[in-house]
Amino acid sequence: MSERHAKTIRLSETVSPYGPGAIVDILGQSFIVPTGDKWPPARLRGEVRHDRLAARLNVQELWAAPTTADPDGKGPGLELTRFPGWLFCQVCRRMVRWTKSMETGAAPICAQDTCKGRLVPMRFVAVCMTGSHLQDVPWAYWTHRNAPSECKAEDRLTFRTSQGRAEGLSSLAVKCEKCGHRRSLGDLRRDVFAAEGIKCRGAQPWEYTPFDEERCGKPVDPQQRGATSLHFAKTYSAIDIPVVEGRATVESDRIMGHVFFSAMQAAPENLREGLALQIAEDLGVHTDIVFEVAGVGLDGTADRRAVNSSLQAEEFEAFLAAIAGTAPSEAFTTRLETLPRGLGAGADAVIDRISDVVLVDRLRDVRANEGFTRYTPEAALVEAVPASAYEKRWLPAVEGYGEGIFLRFDPEAVRSWAALPAVRQRGAAVAGNQARSLLGARLHLSSPEYVLLHTFAHILMRELAFTSGYSAASIRERIYCESDGDYGVFVYTTTTDVEGTLGGLVRQGEGRLLLPALLASLQQAVWCPNDPVCMEAEPQSIDGLNHAACHACCLASETSCESQNLLLDRALIVGSAGVPGFFEPALEAILGQRL
């Protein structure tokens, strides 16, 4: 395998996790994926058609990353940028500031004739705390900051391990071999750059611009290059469904048909709210619904929650049409399944709470990347494809083909359970934490109904990973809880191969196999190895956005969960002291005892 061919990522990874702005490690080398304006021209990319998703994101086209067709890697592939630019030799420890002109296509090698060791990236980078910019740590300046001499040499730096009793970062240091001054990496505290006058240069690593503090000049923070806070992708997913004239579609058509709708989408922020108010008044709807249909917020960027809600409401209508037998489509092949009764009171009680099962033998799923932020999710959004006067608005996307299982929960059963005071009280704790959380706007609105469905999807995915033949990381979820009475869970898997997946998951949806899987997943959820701590703990995880949920019982792979493993509570399924679980009566019948 040639070095050049090794510097590639799979097509399915170019939206997430390695979309524009993401750092990726490849065989010990570190690269960053550039934004779409640095990608090869459209004729070398692959078009992804999904009009519904493109319209919601207010773009004209969706394009897949270019692929490398020939085996030696010389085709028009996606060119990655080496980052960090500062490298050090694994043998002699000499540090080198790598530039684009030094690239040969091979792994960097130390230039010292007596060494020729391999160069590897430095561990730390500097991230802008507000503007989502990223840059190298200015190692020469930082190392000599408190040096007694006037030395500023950057070609004599070495990365050393300190001798003695120091541990962690304090045992690592950068030393200038010219003046002898050294500085420990233990000094890389959050506020050190601000105190020493190091500011953001206002650019991304693939933007070869001269240093200019006036481009940004905001504080920067040292972070390890593998930190998750360096890249928060803003991605969307939509299933290719047949056109269904449902409730959401009718209302959307009315709003989109208003004479001011197009003007509102394109209007500047100071005019957008007034136009939305006029549309809402004319049609007798709430302004939030107008913004949801438009897929933009007051600032003109796509509102994540509104876009996802709109897409999933339409998908739920398609599943209802499939239940009614009126949704035939080549890309959305469905069939109804019936869970067998008569296998016990507990099994029948579970069936009473799940009104319909739809097996999707073939589906097409499209994911698109709108942009990313760094340091915090609320930092300035960097567009995945900066606007251009010479090109239509487009976004990076990838399509996958696969299969899945849809379960619709009985709406009356969910309503009556969610109305119980103890259930509402438990759900209110997480909902209050979400309102105060910086991550809150990126997630679905918390409610007992949503948390129930979301947690159920996780325990079912864990069970299906043992029986379907697919890894836990390849099984994904979609939760439908956008309107009162619309409660559903869709568990599915896809691959970028146009032939789709092999049918192992959808086979597990057949009644004789699905019912045992449901019963097993519910029984597994009754007890967690970390109980009683897991079940009885106060709201936990990030900002208290989980209740009874941990890695031993509910958390799933990052690629599987639509809500970052948050808004989960096992107690709402199986029950706990003072809180009735939705499936608690069924579990009592199965286990023959009071839970």
mmCIF file with all atom_site columns, C-alpha atoms in Angstrom, residues 30 69 99 109 200 219 237 281 283 294 346 350 380 393 425 445 455 550 565:
data_model
loop_
_atom_site.group_PDB
_atom_site.id
_atom_site.type_symbol
_atom_site.label_atom_id
_atom_site.label_alt_id
_atom_site.label_comp_id
_atom_site.label_asym_id
_atom_site.label_entity_id
_atom_site.label_seq_id
_atom_site.pdbx_PDB_ins_code
_atom_site.Cartn_x
_atom_site.Cartn_y
_atom_site.Cartn_z
_atom_site.occupancy
_atom_site.B_iso_or_equiv
_atom_site.pdbx_formal_charge
_atom_site.auth_seq_id
_atom_site.auth_comp_id
_atom_site.auth_asym_id
_atom_site.auth_atom_id
_atom_site.pdbx_PDB_model_num
ATOM 1  C CA . SER A 1 30  ? -2.485  13.885  11.445 1.00 0.00 ? 30  SER A CA 1
ATOM 2  C CA . ALA A 1 69  ? -10.813 5.584   -8.569 1.00 0.00 ? 69  ALA A CA 1
ATOM 3  C CA . THR A 1 99  ? 5.013   23.601  5.301  1.00 0.00 ? 99  THR A CA 1
ATOM 4  C CA . ILE A 1 109 ? 11.188  12.006  7.644  1.00 0.00 ? 109 ILE A CA 1
ATOM 5  C CA . CYS A 1 200 ? -6.211  34.026  17.310 1.00 0.00 ? 200 CYS A CA 1
ATOM 6  C CA . PRO A 1 219 ? -8.369  34.509  23.004 1.00 0.00 ? 219 PRO A CA 1
ATOM 7  C CA . SER A 1 237 ? -30.147 13.017  8.154  1.00 0.00 ? 237 SER A CA 1
ATOM 8  C CA . GLU A 1 281 ? -51.024 36.209  10.995 1.00 0.00 ? 281 GLU A CA 1
ATOM 9  C CA . LEU A 1 283 ? -52.469 31.843  7.853  1.00 0.00 ? 283 LEU A CA 1
ATOM 10 C CA . ALA A 1 294 ? -38.371 27.677  6.377  1.00 0.00 ? 294 ALA A CA 1
ATOM 11 C CA . GLY A 1 346 ? -46.317 -10.401 29.897 1.00 0.00 ? 346 GLY A CA 1
ATOM 12 C CA . VAL A 1 350 ? -45.908 -5.615  25.630 1.00 0.00 ? 350 VAL A CA 1
ATOM 13 C CA . ALA A 1 380 ? -19.388 30.931  15.485 1.00 0.00 ? 380 ALA A CA 1
ATOM 14 C CA . ARG A 1 393 ? -25.129 26.760  -2.875 1.00 0.00 ? 393 ARG A CA 1
ATOM 15 C CA . GLN A 1 425 ? -42.140 15.328  37.908 1.00 0.00 ? 425 GLN A CA 1
ATOM 16 C CA . LEU A 1 445 ? -36.922 18.982  23.496 1.00 0.00 ? 445 LEU A CA 1
ATOM 17 C CA . THR A 1 455 ? -34.224 4.913   25.939 1.00 0.00 ? 455 THR A CA 1
ATOM 18 C CA . CYS A 1 550 ? -24.824 4.506   32.027 1.00 0.00 ? 550 CYS A CA 1
ATOM 19 C CA . ASN A 1 565 ? -26.228 9.677   24.397 1.00 0.00 ? 565 ASN A CA 1
#
